[in-house]
Tab-separated table of C-alpha atoms in Angstrom:
chain	number	residue	atom	x	y	z
O	127	PRO	CA	-4.303	-12.117	14.480
O	128	ASN	CA	-1.021	-12.805	12.878
O	129	ASN	CA	0.936	-12.086	10.434
O	130	ASN	CA	1.054	-13.485	6.833
O	131	PHE	CA	3.901	-13.722	4.850
O	132	TYR	CA	4.985	-12.338	1.240
O	133	HIS	CA	6.059	-11.966	-1.058
O	134	ALA	CA	6.132	-8.028	-3.287
O	135	TYR	CA	8.474	-7.335	-5.886
O	136	TYR	CA	7.907	-4.019	-7.894
O	137	ASP	CA	11.130	-2.109	-9.352
O	138	ASP	CA	14.075	-3.775	-8.622
O	139	ARG	CA	12.907	-4.746	-4.857
O	140	ASN	CA	12.042	-8.118	-4.691
O	141	ILE	CA	10.811	-8.806	-0.705
O	142	ASN	CA	9.902	-12.159	1.441
O	143	ASP	CA	8.839	-11.868	5.146
O	144	SER	CA	6.023	-11.540	6.783
O	145	PHE	CA	3.548	-8.592	7.631
O	146	TYR	CA	0.958	-7.811	9.741
O	147	GLN	CA	-0.087	-4.439	7.022
O	148	ILE	CA	0.270	-2.921	3.180
O	149	LEU	CA	-1.321	-0.584	2.314
O	150	LEU	CA	-1.181	1.671	-0.871
O	151	LEU	CA	-2.433	4.957	-0.932
O	152	ASN	CA	-3.089	6.948	-4.574
O	153	THR	CA	-4.617	10.542	-3.761
O	154	LYS	CA	-3.624	14.036	-2.569
O	155	TYR	CA	-6.086	13.073	0.164
O	156	ILE	CA	-5.958	11.694	2.709
O	157	ALA	CA	-8.655	12.265	6.171
O	158	GLY	CA	-9.483	15.759	5.512
O	159	PHE	CA	-5.266	16.272	4.699
O	160	LYS	CA	-2.825	17.005	2.339
O	161	SER	CA	-0.567	14.432	2.246
O	162	LYS	CA	2.151	14.831	-0.607
O	163	ASN	CA	1.149	12.280	-2.938
O	164	LYS	CA	1.612	13.315	-6.638
O	165	CYS	CA	-1.642	11.211	-7.623
O	166	ASP	CA	0.576	9.930	-10.054
O	167	ALA	CA	2.811	6.878	-8.276
O	168	LEU	CA	1.607	4.996	-5.122
O	169	HIS	CA	2.692	5.132	-2.076
O	170	LEU	CA	3.168	1.877	-0.041
O	171	ALA	CA	3.354	1.552	3.481
O	172	MET	CA	4.860	-2.535	4.585
O	173	ILE	CA	4.096	-2.301	8.946
O	174	LYS	CA	5.751	-5.378	10.761
O	175	LYS	CA	3.600	-6.604	13.630
O	176	ARG	CA	1.706	-3.640	15.582
O	177	ASN	CA	-2.922	-3.509	15.727
O	178	ARG	CA	-4.856	-2.104	12.557
O	179	PHE	CA	-4.974	1.069	14.761
O	180	ASN	CA	-1.293	1.362	14.873
O	181	GLY	CA	-0.383	0.555	11.215
O	182	PHE	CA	-2.821	2.952	9.609
O	183	PHE	CA	-1.665	5.928	12.290
O	184	LYS	CA	1.746	5.105	10.657
O	185	PHE	CA	1.079	5.510	7.045
O	186	LEU	CA	-1.569	8.894	8.221
O	187	ASN	CA	2.422	9.861	10.216
O	188	TYR	CA	4.626	8.015	6.442
O	189	VAL	CA	1.687	10.159	4.146
O	190	LEU	CA	0.610	13.830	5.945
O	191	PHE	CA	4.912	14.125	7.435
O	192	ASN	CA	6.991	11.473	6.282
O	193	LYS	CA	7.825	9.608	9.560
O	194	LYS	CA	9.494	6.793	8.741
O	195	ASN	CA	9.508	3.766	11.519
O	196	LYS	CA	13.035	1.205	10.922
O	197	LYS	CA	10.519	-1.964	11.278
O	198	ASP	CA	8.651	-0.420	7.877
O	199	ILE	CA	9.104	-1.124	4.681
O	200	TYR	CA	8.450	2.355	2.887
O	201	ASP	CA	8.547	3.302	-0.315
O	202	VAL	CA	6.805	5.001	-3.749
O	203	ILE	CA	6.004	3.054	-6.246
O	204	ASN	CA	4.231	2.936	-9.441
O	205	LYS	CA	3.189	-1.098	-10.167
O	206	ILE	CA	3.480	-4.315	-7.066
O	207	THR	CA	3.069	-7.922	-7.189
O	208	ILE	CA	2.025	-9.404	-3.978
O	209	GLU	CA	1.774	-12.576	-3.807
O	210	ALA	CA	0.419	-13.907	-0.049
O	211	GLU	CA	1.085	-18.941	0.656
O	212	ASN	CA	-3.127	-18.617	1.505
O	213	GLU	CA	-5.676	-15.819	0.405
O	214	ILE	CA	-5.864	-12.834	1.530
O	215	GLU	CA	-8.612	-9.977	1.952
O	216	ALA	CA	-7.926	-7.620	0.379
O	217	THR	CA	-10.192	-3.786	0.232
O	218	ILE	CA	-9.608	-2.382	-2.841
O	219	ASP	CA	-11.368	1.235	-2.934
O	220	GLY	CA	-13.578	-0.173	-0.797
O	221	GLU	CA	-14.583	-3.796	-2.542
O	222	LYS	CA	-13.687	-7.703	-0.989
O	223	ILE	CA	-11.097	-8.783	-2.935
O	224	ILE	CA	-10.476	-12.666	-2.039
O	225	SER	CA	-7.254	-13.759	-3.544
O	226	LYS	CA	-3.519	-14.797	-3.199
O	227	LYS	CA	-1.515	-12.542	-5.690
O	228	TYR	CA	-2.694	-9.041	-6.124
O	229	GLU	CA	-1.567	-7.046	-9.388
O	230	ILE	CA	-1.763	-3.503	-9.090
O	231	GLU	CA	-0.365	-0.917	-11.442
O	232	VAL	CA	-0.209	3.316	-12.064
O	233	LEU	CA	-1.943	4.273	-16.262
O	234	LYS	CA	-1.243	7.180	-16.311
O	235	ASN	CA	-3.800	9.579	-18.769
O	236	TYR	CA	-5.403	5.336	-19.223
O	237	LEU	CA	-9.558	6.786	-18.164
O	238	GLU	CA	-11.152	9.526	-20.509
O	239	ILE	CA	-14.556	11.041	-19.139
O	240	ILE	CA	-16.197	12.863	-20.797
O	241	SER	CA	-18.730	15.083	-20.375
O	242	ARG	CA	-21.600	17.725	-20.706
């Protein structure tokens, strides 16, 4: 597939560019390995032209070993808004969503769990 053109903004950054994949991770473990993520932020990787398989491994290298490709964008963020010219498919926690705009934010201590 072709790259999609996105407008993304977070913190003080505005990005207008084409990307093949945009990946966000908020977990302490990925593929059975402990990541450097503290679970109170999102690891962001905006992958330029590649295939999905290669893009995922670029993301793993970033999260697990902090290796970055100069052509891609990597950052640790708390909130991001991503807009596309056309509707795009996203998978969020296993659920497929189709939209032109996504707003994602880490809400610390938002969910209260009561158990017996």
